[in-house]
Amino acid sequence: MNTPVDPTAARADYYRRIAASHLTPLWESMAALVPHAPRSPAVAHCWRYADLRDALLESGTLITAREAVRRVLILENPGLAGSSAITPSLYAGLQLILPGEIAPSHRHTQSALRLVVEGSRAFTAVDGERVTMHPGDFIITPSWTWHDHGSDADGPVVWLDGLDIPLVRFLDCGFAENLGDDVQPLLRPEGDALARYGSGLMPVGFVPAHGTSPVFAYPYARTRDALRQLARANSVDPHDGIRLAFVNPATGGPAIPTIGTTVQWLPAGFDGRPRRATDGTVFHCIEGEGEARIGDHVFTFAPHDTFVAPSWQATSLHAARETVLFAFSDRPVQQALHLWREERLA
Ligand code: GTQ
């Protein structure tokens, strides 16, 4: 068959006709469907805590934690408007709980992490055990485990939530239910999981019930001690500083099956080399201050700021002071599927 001299009109007419049968021509979208390299719809962005804290606290005057179920301001990527996503696969938000409040117990197939931003003496109960929150603590809610939050603090408590909501939505495998009671029964004393699974020890014959780390709370005091000790070793990666992954001690794998989590220490004056990877990554500054260069963007960051680096955008980190960053991404998912790639640039 010969191609018409001016194919445009004939093709447009053809596309209109086949559209009625829910058919579309691959050749018009080939380059977008099978790109040479990731071209993320997400954009680099930084949420400065000092700029949003007042608005977050104001939410506490407008709705209770009970009515909201979870009183959270979602950090929505400007390139993903309407999707409640910070990267195509991940969700992030800042959750506020006020003295005496309770966020009632529920469970869902989405996995969640918390990184405590400010305030002490809020608590979360996960699967029968309560943990008291302190700034910098990393806490996990495994898929399909009951969890409720509360606060005995005398001021606001805020934490960063990270969930695999967009991934679970993409896979169409989301389930959720409410317990009915505000709080779940506590089955073990506080500190049980850390002692039992997080002390370089493991119960003899332990068989994991699920893929998530049985250590569901990693206190910042311990993490910081590890980083302080390693900082003395003087072997700092030129791209990452000293970067450690939170792991499931029962498997050596990621602490959360769908979300990779790390903490990294950068010495004062660190001038990191750029790297890029296919896992779009959310960073949160726990301590210190510096600059993140992501693609064409440059952001200065300070404590409690959260910034996002989309897939395959060159990212370098620079620290004005000694700095600790928390980060999360979908790296374990990509690695399980043999899709993850990284490039370390000069
Ligand atoms: O704390 O259970 O930011 O279910 C979003 C959904 C937090 C939570 C979020 C949730 C939660």
mmCIF file with all atom_site columns, C-alpha atoms and ligand atoms in Angstrom, residues 70 72 91 95 106 108 114 147 149 161 163 165, ligand 1:
data_model
loop_
_atom_site.group_PDB
_atom_site.id
_atom_site.type_symbol
_atom_site.label_atom_id
_atom_site.label_alt_id
_atom_site.label_comp_id
_atom_site.label_asym_id
_atom_site.label_entity_id
_atom_site.label_seq_id
_atom_site.pdbx_PDB_ins_code
_atom_site.Cartn_x
_atom_site.Cartn_y
_atom_site.Cartn_z
_atom_site.occupancy
_atom_site.B_iso_or_equiv
_atom_site.pdbx_formal_charge
_atom_site.auth_seq_id
_atom_site.auth_comp_id
_atom_site.auth_asym_id
_atom_site.auth_atom_id
_atom_site.pdbx_PDB_model_num
ATOM   1  C CA . ARG A 1 70  ? -4.981 11.497 59.998 1.00 0.00 ? 70  ARG A CA 1
ATOM   2  C CA . VAL A 1 72  ? -1.729 15.534 57.327 1.00 0.00 ? 72  VAL A CA 1
ATOM   3  C CA . TYR A 1 91  ? 3.578  9.709  48.879 1.00 0.00 ? 91  TYR A CA 1
ATOM   4  C CA . GLN A 1 95  ? 1.293  14.805 60.164 1.00 0.00 ? 95  GLN A CA 1
ATOM   5  C CA . HIS A 1 106 ? -6.750 1.374  61.297 1.00 0.00 ? 106 HIS A CA 1
ATOM   6  C CA . HIS A 1 108 ? -4.095 -0.800 55.210 1.00 0.00 ? 108 HIS A CA 1
ATOM   7  C CA . ARG A 1 114 ? 7.473  8.063  59.991 1.00 0.00 ? 114 ARG A CA 1
ATOM   8  C CA . HIS A 1 147 ? -1.712 1.413  64.012 1.00 0.00 ? 147 HIS A CA 1
ATOM   9  C CA . HIS A 1 149 ? -1.230 7.498  67.128 1.00 0.00 ? 149 HIS A CA 1
ATOM   10 C CA . ASP A 1 161 ? 4.956  10.318 56.656 1.00 0.00 ? 161 ASP A CA 1
ATOM   11 C CA . LEU A 1 163 ? 3.890  5.736  52.125 1.00 0.00 ? 163 LEU A CA 1
ATOM   12 C CA . ILE A 1 165 ? 0.235  4.895  48.239 1.00 0.00 ? 165 ILE A CA 1
HETATM 13 O O1 . GTQ B 2 .   ? -0.740 7.523  59.748 1.00 0.00 ? 1   GTQ B O1 1
HETATM 14 O O2 . GTQ B 2 .   ? -1.947 5.873  59.043 1.00 0.00 ? 1   GTQ B O2 1
HETATM 15 O O3 . GTQ B 2 .   ? 0.028  10.388 55.810 1.00 0.00 ? 1   GTQ B O3 1
HETATM 16 O O4 . GTQ B 2 .   ? -3.089 6.008  56.746 1.00 0.00 ? 1   GTQ B O4 1
HETATM 17 C C1 . GTQ B 2 .   ? -1.561 8.816  55.030 1.00 0.00 ? 1   GTQ B C1 1
HETATM 18 C C2 . GTQ B 2 .   ? -2.357 7.709  55.272 1.00 0.00 ? 1   GTQ B C2 1
HETATM 19 C C3 . GTQ B 2 .   ? -0.695 8.691  57.257 1.00 0.00 ? 1   GTQ B C3 1
HETATM 20 C C4 . GTQ B 2 .   ? -1.379 6.943  58.858 1.00 0.00 ? 1   GTQ B C4 1
HETATM 21 C C5 . GTQ B 2 .   ? -0.752 9.302  56.026 1.00 0.00 ? 1   GTQ B C5 1
HETATM 22 C C6 . GTQ B 2 .   ? -2.311 7.088  56.501 1.00 0.00 ? 1   GTQ B C6 1
HETATM 23 C C7 . GTQ B 2 .   ? -1.473 7.581  57.508 1.00 0.00 ? 1   GTQ B C7 1
#
